[in-house]
Tab-separated table of C-alpha atoms in Angstrom:
chain	number	residue	atom	x	y	z
A	599	MET	CA	119.606	111.923	31.664
A	600	ASN	CA	118.938	107.780	32.651
A	601	THR	CA	114.964	107.658	32.584
A	602	SER	CA	114.630	103.811	35.278
A	603	ASN	CA	110.552	102.596	35.516
A	604	TYR	CA	109.033	102.110	38.486
A	605	ASP	CA	105.531	101.616	39.680
A	606	ILE	CA	105.376	103.478	43.184
A	607	VAL	CA	108.092	106.148	43.588
A	608	VAL	CA	108.222	106.508	47.748
A	609	ILE	CA	110.820	111.066	47.977
A	610	GLY	CA	111.821	109.551	52.040
A	611	SER	CA	113.676	107.301	53.417
A	612	GLY	CA	112.323	107.807	57.837
A	613	PRO	CA	109.610	105.145	59.045
A	614	GLY	CA	106.684	106.543	56.986
A	615	GLY	CA	108.636	106.370	53.665
A	616	TYR	CA	110.268	103.134	54.536
A	617	VAL	CA	107.476	101.231	56.145
A	618	SER	CA	105.565	102.742	52.701
A	619	ALA	CA	108.035	101.496	50.069
A	620	ILE	CA	108.377	98.082	52.606
A	621	ARG	CA	104.261	97.463	52.298
A	622	SER	CA	104.740	97.978	48.743
A	623	ALA	CA	107.102	95.900	48.122
A	624	GLN	CA	105.468	93.582	49.904
A	625	LEU	CA	102.673	94.199	47.307
A	626	GLY	CA	104.432	93.255	44.214
A	627	TYR	CA	105.258	96.183	42.569
A	628	LYS	CA	108.659	97.426	41.997
A	629	VAL	CA	109.473	100.050	44.542
A	630	ALA	CA	112.167	103.123	44.792
A	631	LEU	CA	113.095	105.067	47.969
A	632	VAL	CA	114.892	108.592	47.431
A	633	GLU	CA	116.426	110.038	49.691
A	634	LYS	CA	118.228	113.345	50.076
A	635	TYR	CA	121.198	111.968	52.983
A	636	ASP	CA	123.247	109.930	52.644
A	637	THR	CA	121.984	107.627	55.917
A	638	LEU	CA	117.982	105.860	55.470
A	639	GLY	CA	116.092	106.540	58.414
A	640	GLY	CA	115.369	110.321	57.881
A	641	THR	CA	115.154	112.521	61.497
A	642	CYS	CA	114.053	109.965	63.977
A	643	THR	CA	116.384	106.832	63.025
A	644	ASN	CA	119.798	110.247	63.194
A	645	VAL	CA	118.891	112.893	64.254
A	646	GLY	CA	115.147	112.088	66.012
A	647	CYS	CA	113.082	110.207	67.904
A	648	ILE	CA	116.233	107.079	68.720
A	649	PRO	CA	119.770	109.152	69.316
A	650	ALA	CA	116.950	111.086	71.883
A	651	LYS	CA	115.383	107.395	73.188
A	652	ALA	CA	120.091	106.046	73.109
A	653	LEU	CA	120.966	109.779	75.129
A	654	LEU	CA	117.906	109.275	77.925
A	655	ASP	CA	118.103	105.911	78.502
A	656	SER	CA	121.960	106.397	79.759
A	657	SER	CA	121.635	109.339	81.273
A	658	GLU	CA	118.873	107.481	83.154
A	659	HIS	CA	121.070	104.838	84.290
A	660	TYR	CA	123.826	107.411	85.247
A	661	HIS	CA	121.338	109.250	87.342
A	662	LYS	CA	119.849	105.496	89.253
A	663	ALA	CA	123.533	104.788	90.027
A	664	ASP	CA	124.457	108.577	91.360
A	665	ALA	CA	120.815	108.315	92.592
A	666	GLN	CA	119.432	104.790	94.296
A	667	PHE	CA	122.633	102.319	93.401
A	668	LYS	CA	123.445	102.842	97.482
A	669	THR	CA	119.254	102.120	98.326
A	670	HIS	CA	120.069	98.554	96.273
A	671	GLY	CA	122.758	97.954	98.278
A	672	ILE	CA	124.784	98.799	95.549
A	673	LYS	CA	127.510	100.597	96.275
A	674	LEU	CA	129.792	103.576	94.238
A	675	SER	CA	132.823	104.910	94.592
A	676	ALA	CA	134.082	108.102	92.124
A	677	LEU	CA	131.221	107.746	90.052
A	678	GLN	CA	131.869	109.494	86.473
A	679	LEU	CA	130.806	109.856	83.406
A	680	ASP	CA	132.318	109.431	80.528
A	681	PHE	CA	130.786	112.462	77.981
A	682	ASN	CA	132.820	111.323	75.153
A	683	GLN	CA	131.537	107.249	75.694
A	684	PHE	CA	127.916	108.654	76.353
A	685	ILE	CA	127.875	110.424	72.383
A	686	HIS	CA	129.395	107.250	70.835
A	687	ARG	CA	127.448	104.566	72.070
A	688	LYS	CA	124.136	107.182	71.140
A	689	ASN	CA	126.148	106.859	67.677
A	690	GLU	CA	126.795	103.399	67.429
A	691	VAL	CA	122.784	102.675	68.143
A	692	VAL	CA	122.131	104.971	65.581
A	693	LYS	CA	124.601	103.183	63.207
A	694	GLN	CA	122.825	99.979	63.837
A	695	ASN	CA	119.672	101.234	63.551
A	696	ALA	CA	120.469	102.916	59.653
A	697	SER	CA	122.180	99.423	58.884
A	698	GLY	CA	118.753	97.796	59.521
A	699	LEU	CA	117.648	99.561	56.941
A	700	VAL	CA	119.803	99.105	54.142
A	701	TYR	CA	119.188	95.318	54.728
A	702	LEU	CA	115.453	95.353	54.415
A	703	MET	CA	115.426	97.637	51.002
A	704	LYS	CA	118.120	94.947	50.104
A	705	LYS	CA	115.457	92.050	50.887
A	706	ASN	CA	112.766	93.393	49.578
A	707	ARG	CA	114.249	94.507	46.376
A	708	ILE	CA	113.942	97.860	46.817
A	709	ASP	CA	116.285	100.241	44.706
A	710	VAL	CA	117.462	103.425	46.675
A	711	HIS	CA	118.106	106.401	44.835
A	712	HIS	CA	120.548	108.599	46.867
A	713	GLY	CA	119.858	112.767	45.908
A	714	LEU	CA	117.007	115.995	46.313
A	715	GLY	CA	113.452	114.523	44.546
A	716	SER	CA	112.367	117.557	42.422
A	717	PHE	CA	109.293	116.865	40.440
A	718	ILE	CA	109.073	117.583	36.557
A	719	ASP	CA	106.049	116.993	36.658
A	720	ALA	CA	102.856	114.407	37.925
A	721	THR	CA	104.629	111.169	36.781
A	722	HIS	CA	108.315	112.069	36.661
A	723	LEU	CA	111.173	113.239	39.333
A	724	LYS	CA	113.964	114.272	38.859
A	725	VAL	CA	116.941	113.097	41.300
A	726	SER	CA	120.223	115.185	41.757
A	727	SER	CA	124.006	114.372	43.485
A	728	ASP	CA	127.038	115.162	43.596
A	729	LYS	CA	127.465	112.389	41.526
A	730	ALA	CA	124.609	112.393	39.047
A	731	GLU	CA	121.024	113.093	37.515
A	732	GLN	CA	119.130	111.120	36.782
A	733	VAL	CA	115.359	110.548	35.897
A	734	LEU	CA	111.864	108.204	38.075
A	735	ALA	CA	108.767	107.675	36.607
A	736	SER	CA	106.387	106.425	37.970
A	737	LYS	CA	103.104	105.503	38.489
A	738	TYR	CA	102.596	106.506	41.522
A	739	PHE	CA	103.842	108.598	44.123
A	740	VAL	CA	104.306	108.730	47.779
A	741	ILE	CA	105.755	112.117	49.505
A	742	ALA	CA	107.344	111.540	53.005
A	743	THR	CA	110.131	113.734	53.350
A	744	GLY	CA	108.766	114.951	57.143
A	745	SER	CA	109.634	117.651	58.873
A	746	LYS	CA	112.450	120.066	60.059
A	747	PRO	CA	112.752	122.430	63.652
A	748	SER	CA	111.030	125.507	63.760
A	749	SER	CA	112.032	128.379	65.074
A	750	LEU	CA	111.012	131.872	66.970
A	751	PRO	CA	110.938	135.729	64.792
A	752	GLY	CA	114.245	137.334	65.189
A	753	ILE	CA	116.563	134.298	66.986
A	754	THR	CA	119.451	132.698	65.011
A	755	ILE	CA	120.177	129.235	64.716
A	756	ASP	CA	123.306	129.856	64.540
A	757	LYS	CA	124.185	125.750	65.720
A	758	LYS	CA	126.807	127.093	68.165
A	759	ARG	CA	125.369	128.254	71.018
A	760	ILE	CA	121.707	128.663	70.070
A	761	ILE	CA	121.118	125.016	68.042
A	762	PHE	CA	118.247	123.151	67.456
A	763	SER	CA	117.621	119.417	68.476
A	764	THR	CA	120.023	118.234	65.802
A	765	GLU	CA	123.208	119.245	67.765
A	766	SER	CA	121.610	119.107	71.007
A	767	LEU	CA	121.959	115.022	70.354
A	768	SER	CA	127.102	115.887	69.273
A	769	LEU	CA	127.972	117.800	71.437
A	770	PRO	CA	131.503	118.250	72.028
A	771	SER	CA	131.438	118.554	76.168
A	772	GLN	CA	128.663	117.983	78.533
A	773	PRO	CA	127.926	121.773	78.709
A	774	ALA	CA	127.349	123.684	82.071
A	775	SER	CA	124.488	124.824	81.575
A	776	MET	CA	121.567	125.180	79.062
A	777	VAL	CA	118.402	126.944	78.306
A	778	ILE	CA	115.939	125.167	76.685
A	779	ILE	CA	113.123	127.121	74.942
A	780	GLY	CA	109.944	124.872	75.010
A	781	GLY	CA	108.313	123.094	76.755
A	782	GLY	CA	106.529	120.512	75.017
A	783	VAL	CA	107.642	116.711	73.607
A	784	ILE	CA	111.410	117.203	72.445
A	785	GLY	CA	112.370	120.709	75.346
A	786	VAL	CA	111.780	118.062	78.376
A	787	GLU	CA	113.066	115.207	77.387
A	788	LEU	CA	116.474	116.667	76.382
A	789	ALA	CA	115.669	118.673	79.732
A	790	SER	CA	115.718	115.033	81.386
A	791	VAL	CA	119.368	114.321	79.131
A	792	TYR	CA	121.490	116.744	80.729
A	793	ALA	CA	119.712	117.604	83.717
A	794	ARG	CA	120.624	114.195	84.864
A	795	ILE	CA	123.921	113.937	84.334
A	796	GLY	CA	124.551	117.397	86.302
A	797	THR	CA	123.819	120.040	83.398
A	798	LYS	CA	121.803	123.029	85.017
A	799	VAL	CA	118.985	123.319	82.775
A	800	THR	CA	116.293	125.926	82.756
A	801	ILE	CA	112.855	125.467	80.406
A	802	LEU	CA	111.095	128.246	79.051
A	803	GLU	CA	107.177	127.614	77.512
A	804	TYR	CA	104.922	130.008	76.641
A	805	ALA	CA	102.116	128.325	77.617
A	806	ASP	CA	100.995	127.871	80.960
A	807	SER	CA	101.386	124.106	80.905
A	808	LEU	CA	104.774	121.782	80.370
A	809	ILE	CA	103.345	119.209	77.307
A	810	PRO	CA	100.714	121.498	76.617
A	811	THR	CA	98.763	119.153	74.455
A	812	MET	CA	98.279	116.043	76.795
A	813	ASP	CA	96.045	116.385	79.755
A	814	ARG	CA	96.943	119.232	82.416
A	815	ASP	CA	97.463	116.014	84.640
A	816	LEU	CA	100.219	114.605	83.034
A	817	GLY	CA	102.044	117.656	82.422
A	818	LYS	CA	101.793	119.463	86.357
A	819	ALA	CA	103.098	115.260	87.661
A	820	LEU	CA	106.133	115.813	85.021
A	821	GLN	CA	106.626	119.688	86.436
A	822	LYS	CA	107.193	118.038	89.622
A	823	SER	CA	109.158	115.080	88.388
A	824	LEU	CA	111.430	117.070	86.578
A	825	ALA	CA	111.761	120.064	89.575
A	826	GLY	CA	112.955	117.268	91.222
A	827	LEU	CA	116.040	116.559	88.653
A	828	SER	CA	116.424	120.294	89.741
A	829	ILE	CA	115.398	121.565	86.617
A	830	ASP	CA	114.057	125.774	86.887
A	831	ILE	CA	110.363	125.877	84.745
A	832	GLN	CA	109.785	129.204	83.984
A	833	LEU	CA	105.762	128.684	82.926
A	834	SER	CA	103.681	131.713	81.123
A	835	SER	CA	107.295	133.413	79.526
A	836	LYS	CA	107.713	134.892	76.240
A	837	VAL	CA	110.855	134.467	74.537
A	838	GLN	CA	111.979	137.933	72.581
A	839	THR	CA	115.500	137.388	72.240
A	840	ALA	CA	118.688	135.348	72.120
A	841	VAL	CA	122.132	135.732	71.139
A	842	ASN	CA	125.041	134.443	71.475
A	843	THR	CA	127.715	136.243	72.803
A	844	GLY	CA	131.104	133.581	71.811
A	845	GLU	CA	131.649	132.159	75.704
A	846	ALA	CA	127.436	131.762	76.394
A	847	ALA	CA	123.723	132.470	74.498
A	848	VAL	CA	122.296	134.778	76.275
A	849	VAL	CA	118.382	134.674	75.836
A	850	GLY	CA	115.637	137.205	76.726
A	851	TYR	CA	112.178	137.096	77.773
A	852	LEU	CA	109.181	137.990	80.108
A	853	ASP	CA	108.186	136.353	82.649
A	854	LYS	CA	104.346	135.126	83.449
A	855	ASP	CA	104.537	138.892	85.280
A	856	GLY	CA	105.035	140.463	82.300
A	857	LYS	CA	108.407	141.724	83.600
A	858	GLN	CA	111.885	141.622	81.567
A	859	GLN	CA	114.688	138.296	82.611
A	860	GLU	CA	117.470	137.080	81.094
A	861	LEU	CA	119.412	134.115	81.078
A	862	VAL	CA	123.415	133.315	80.066
A	863	ALA	CA	124.032	129.356	79.351
A	864	ASP	CA	126.531	127.257	77.867
A	865	TYR	CA	123.695	126.855	75.201
A	866	CYS	CA	119.999	127.385	73.934
A	867	LEU	CA	118.441	125.379	72.194
A	868	VAL	CA	114.915	126.508	71.364
A	869	ALA	CA	112.214	123.397	70.915
A	870	VAL	CA	109.301	125.308	69.791
A	871	GLY	CA	108.088	122.411	67.275
A	872	ARG	CA	108.470	122.025	63.615
A	873	ARG	CA	107.475	122.443	60.275
A	874	PRO	CA	105.838	120.235	57.076
A	875	TYR	CA	109.610	120.169	55.153
A	876	THR	CA	108.933	120.339	51.296
A	877	ASP	CA	111.636	122.861	49.971
A	878	GLY	CA	113.339	121.221	46.153
A	879	LEU	CA	110.020	119.259	45.375
A	880	ASN	CA	108.917	122.033	43.190
A	881	LEU	CA	105.052	120.624	44.334
A	882	GLN	CA	103.830	123.324	41.723
A	883	ALA	CA	105.288	121.527	38.211
A	884	ALA	CA	103.345	118.555	39.858
A	885	GLY	CA	99.119	120.178	40.790
A	886	VAL	CA	100.136	119.017	44.110
A	887	GLU	CA	98.191	121.521	46.699
A	888	ALA	CA	100.040	123.414	49.292
A	889	GLU	CA	97.564	124.794	52.854
A	890	LYS	CA	99.085	128.371	54.117
A	891	ASN	CA	100.784	126.436	56.955
A	892	GLY	CA	102.462	124.422	54.029
A	893	LYS	CA	101.167	120.991	54.220
A	894	ILE	CA	100.639	119.586	51.645
A	895	LYS	CA	96.193	118.935	51.187
A	896	VAL	CA	95.019	114.912	50.733
A	897	ASN	CA	91.824	113.360	51.354
A	898	ASN	CA	91.047	110.231	53.747
A	899	THR	CA	92.621	108.094	51.695
A	900	LEU	CA	95.855	110.602	51.885
A	901	GLN	CA	95.653	111.625	47.967
A	902	THR	CA	96.998	115.322	47.352
A	903	THR	CA	95.341	117.160	44.669
A	904	THR	CA	96.791	115.246	41.984
A	905	PRO	CA	95.124	111.780	42.419
A	906	ASN	CA	98.781	109.947	41.597
A	907	ILE	CA	101.009	111.442	44.346
A	908	TYR	CA	99.567	110.417	47.751
A	909	ALA	CA	101.509	111.937	51.083
A	910	ILE	CA	102.211	111.333	54.710
A	911	GLY	CA	103.492	111.817	57.615
A	912	ASP	CA	104.527	115.586	59.174
A	913	VAL	CA	104.571	116.696	55.962
A	914	ILE	CA	99.755	116.495	56.153
A	915	SER	CA	97.979	117.765	58.843
A	916	GLY	CA	97.758	115.175	61.811
A	917	PRO	CA	100.708	114.424	64.948
A	918	MET	CA	103.755	115.028	63.726
A	919	LEU	CA	104.505	111.253	64.831
A	920	ALA	CA	106.858	108.996	63.898
A	921	HIS	CA	103.932	105.636	64.603
A	922	LYS	CA	101.405	108.174	63.227
A	923	ALA	CA	104.060	108.247	59.513
A	924	GLU	CA	104.112	104.541	59.713
A	925	GLU	CA	100.620	103.376	59.531
A	926	GLU	CA	99.971	106.034	56.911
A	927	GLY	CA	102.431	104.316	54.505
A	928	THR	CA	101.179	101.127	54.907
A	929	LEU	CA	97.503	102.364	54.242
A	930	VAL	CA	98.440	104.832	50.995
A	931	ALA	CA	100.480	101.095	50.256
A	932	GLU	CA	97.058	99.409	50.398
A	933	VAL	CA	95.042	102.089	48.855
A	934	ILE	CA	96.504	101.976	45.854
A	935	HIS	CA	96.705	97.965	45.630
A	936	GLY	CA	93.026	98.459	46.308
A	937	LEU	CA	92.122	97.518	50.142
A	938	ARG	CA	89.960	99.769	51.620
A	939	PRO	CA	92.048	100.270	54.956
A	940	HIS	CA	91.765	102.257	57.767
A	941	MET	CA	92.982	104.564	60.431
A	942	ASN	CA	91.202	105.961	63.431
A	943	TYR	CA	92.926	108.976	64.573
A	944	HIS	CA	91.630	109.118	67.701
A	945	LEU	CA	93.639	105.817	68.974
A	946	ILE	CA	96.941	107.362	67.838
A	947	PRO	CA	98.982	106.813	71.241
A	948	GLY	CA	101.037	110.178	72.576
A	949	VAL	CA	104.224	109.062	74.561
A	950	VAL	CA	106.958	111.134	76.302
A	951	TYR	CA	110.270	109.158	76.900
A	952	THR	CA	111.675	111.270	80.253
A	953	TRP	CA	111.574	109.287	83.346
A	954	PRO	CA	108.609	109.227	84.211
A	955	GLU	CA	108.002	108.191	80.823
A	956	VAL	CA	104.169	109.858	80.020
A	957	ALA	CA	101.538	109.082	77.075
A	958	GLY	CA	97.905	109.357	76.776
A	959	VAL	CA	95.178	107.859	74.206
A	960	GLY	CA	91.648	108.972	72.977
A	961	ALA	CA	90.470	112.235	74.534
A	962	THR	CA	91.747	114.608	77.282
A	963	GLU	CA	89.643	115.634	80.102
A	964	GLU	CA	89.596	119.253	79.105
A	965	GLU	CA	88.511	117.915	75.623
A	966	LEU	CA	85.163	116.936	77.515
A	967	LYS	CA	84.403	119.519	80.101
A	968	ALA	CA	85.366	121.700	76.454
A	969	LYS	CA	82.243	119.566	74.261
A	970	GLY	CA	80.189	118.649	77.230
A	971	ILE	CA	80.487	115.153	77.605
A	972	VAL	CA	79.077	113.327	80.701
A	973	TYR	CA	82.125	111.112	81.792
A	974	ARG	CA	83.976	109.351	85.006
A	975	VAL	CA	87.420	109.640	86.089
A	976	GLY	CA	89.206	106.692	87.645
A	977	LYS	CA	92.647	107.732	88.792
A	978	PHE	CA	95.107	105.079	90.834
A	979	PRO	CA	98.406	106.013	92.265
A	980	TYR	CA	102.153	104.541	90.996
A	981	MET	CA	102.693	105.055	95.053
A	982	ALA	CA	100.246	101.556	95.819
A	983	SER	CA	101.636	99.551	92.499
A	984	ALA	CA	103.596	96.684	95.044
A	985	ARG	CA	105.090	96.628	91.236
A	986	ALA	CA	106.481	99.665	90.869
A	987	ARG	CA	107.113	99.967	95.147
A	988	ALA	CA	109.534	96.536	93.782
A	989	SER	CA	111.172	98.951	91.269
A	990	MET	CA	110.954	102.514	93.069
A	991	ASP	CA	109.119	103.897	90.735
A	992	THR	CA	106.659	105.050	91.772
A	993	GLU	CA	106.492	108.410	90.708
A	994	GLY	CA	102.880	108.822	88.262
A	995	PHE	CA	99.497	107.739	87.707
A	996	VAL	CA	96.493	106.210	85.670
A	997	LYS	CA	94.047	108.327	84.999
A	998	VAL	CA	91.107	106.550	82.791
A	999	LEU	CA	88.152	108.555	81.619
A	1000	VAL	CA	84.706	106.775	80.695
A	1001	ALA	CA	81.346	107.947	79.476
A	1002	GLU	CA	78.618	108.724	82.548
A	1003	ALA	CA	76.574	106.077	79.171
A	1004	TYR	CA	77.802	103.265	78.227
A	1005	ASN	CA	81.352	102.894	80.219
A	1006	GLU	CA	82.878	103.132	76.947
A	1007	VAL	CA	86.712	104.776	77.852
A	1008	LEU	CA	87.529	107.784	76.080
A	1009	GLY	CA	90.399	108.370	77.169
A	1010	VAL	CA	93.652	107.138	78.918
A	1011	HIS	CA	96.507	108.776	80.754
A	1012	VAL	CA	99.670	107.527	81.859
A	1013	ILE	CA	102.549	108.918	83.790
A	1014	GLY	CA	104.959	106.741	85.608
A	1015	PRO	CA	107.065	103.495	85.088
A	1016	ARG	CA	106.954	102.101	80.948
A	1017	ALA	CA	103.834	104.271	80.727
A	1018	ALA	CA	105.047	104.100	76.580
A	1019	ASP	CA	104.457	100.625	76.851
A	1020	VAL	CA	101.292	100.498	79.140
A	1021	ILE	CA	99.426	102.574	77.014
A	1022	GLY	CA	99.523	100.063	74.194
A	1023	GLN	CA	96.879	97.887	76.028
A	1024	ALA	CA	94.398	100.895	76.356
A	1025	VAL	CA	94.966	101.017	72.260
A	1026	VAL	CA	93.875	97.510	71.777
A	1027	GLY	CA	91.172	97.539	74.457
A	1028	MET	CA	89.386	101.300	72.948
A	1029	ALA	CA	90.150	99.717	69.386
A	1030	HIS	CA	87.812	96.975	70.142
A	1031	GLU	CA	85.168	99.201	71.789
A	1032	THR	CA	85.920	97.277	75.532
A	1033	THR	CA	84.042	98.873	77.923
A	1034	ALA	CA	85.340	100.120	81.487
A	1035	ASP	CA	84.015	97.586	83.137
A	1036	GLU	CA	85.812	94.643	80.165
A	1037	MET	CA	89.083	95.881	80.608
A	1038	ALA	CA	88.645	95.752	84.391
A	1039	HIS	CA	88.032	92.240	84.380
A	1040	LEU	CA	90.748	91.208	82.478
A	1041	SER	CA	93.579	89.338	84.089
A	1042	TYR	CA	96.729	91.163	84.305
A	1043	ALA	CA	99.989	89.924	85.297
A	1044	HIS	CA	101.233	90.298	88.982
A	1045	PRO	CA	103.252	92.254	90.039
A	1046	THR	CA	103.321	94.505	86.410
A	1047	TYR	CA	103.354	98.263	86.093
A	1048	SER	CA	99.391	97.436	83.718
A	1049	GLU	CA	98.305	96.387	86.661
A	1050	ALA	CA	97.743	99.577	87.375
A	1051	LEU	CA	95.118	99.981	84.443
A	1052	LYS	CA	93.207	97.550	86.230
A	1053	ASP	CA	91.987	98.778	89.054
A	1054	ALA	CA	91.424	102.511	87.236
A	1055	PHE	CA	88.988	100.785	84.933
A	1056	LEU	CA	87.372	99.748	88.629
A	1057	MET	CA	87.516	102.867	89.929
A	1058	ALA	CA	86.353	104.064	87.102
A	1059	SER	CA	82.940	101.727	86.740
A	1060	GLY	CA	81.966	102.533	90.232
A	1061	LYS	CA	83.716	99.240	91.826
A	1062	GLY	CA	86.279	100.846	93.934
A	1063	ALA	CA	90.335	99.612	93.576
A	1064	ILE	CA	91.437	97.161	95.214
A	1065	ASN	CA	94.633	98.601	95.932
A	1066	ILE	CA	94.104	101.400	97.723
């Protein structure tokens, strides 16, 4: 069995893995990247973030053509959706992104090894594929193997009628109906995709709010928006069974009143979260310990219980977000190099790519109340935004939470057009401890969606918004 020697071996080529590999190479290390599958990019590029956003954009174009173009003076006749092309475009977007990663590996002289990585000991990794087995010897390892979808007890995912998000991105034909178990980020995004193109969608959520980890006002506003797409939203629902009858999926659940209910649909999509994926790594052989929930134990520099092995992304604690993994990948490379990087986990934004989009950073109002922190609220509606009126995107608001003392910005929460982009300005301000007064007195280009931030900060500062 051949042995190759490296300074750093990164296991997993998702956002955390490939970023860590590239940053390590930039710092002058000899780097290898190990990927189990044939294509690079992990879940995000192949069956997660990127294909989902492609379908979200396509479905939103279709929905606007159907619902808004007439108002714009654009007349269409016999509007139709070519579902095969709908899926094909998504596939092409995935291919382009995956090909870009291959180019980046070559550009940075990173060796790519396809196969399942399994530790022999703390300095050797066996990589096995259908074609061959080889051993990679390295001074350092970075575990970036990501996560897999979770299911519920008693529910079997057959990938035919009972499916995960992966299968929902490549259905053979447009479904007439779909039940989605879970009203978190993945659930509401895929509900949006299919409801916009005419599929009858029902969301069953165990909690009493959609996107329950985000600020409650965002969940309430999103529920109203999704209801406008004729999505049936059942909160406080406990799913018990999901069965493939051959022709349909039958879902049994207890509703908010504890009554037994049943739904029949073409598909049942299970979107109840994800679990860390470390299968086959043989962590014990390297002395790497995991928590009871399967996540790998790390310290504040993301070092595992074996000093030369690090772990990042979905396999460790924290939100399962691609951009969180990317920052951790960079941090590890720089820690190994002797630098002193720092990550503020409190300032990692969360985003939901529905339309309107949803985004938040910092503390939620519920968290501030629970901690007894005295705060002020500035809440500006997009209905009063000139830019939003121009684009017919007036749903939603910007909500800022500011400490009574010192005007410190504690949290910013947005539901509205391009919220995913608007939140970036809030992150920068909070990272540099900019006060609400200072954020309010910046010059915001007019007309823009981000102007809503200015008015919200003015309101939170007690000065009053200009545009409402």
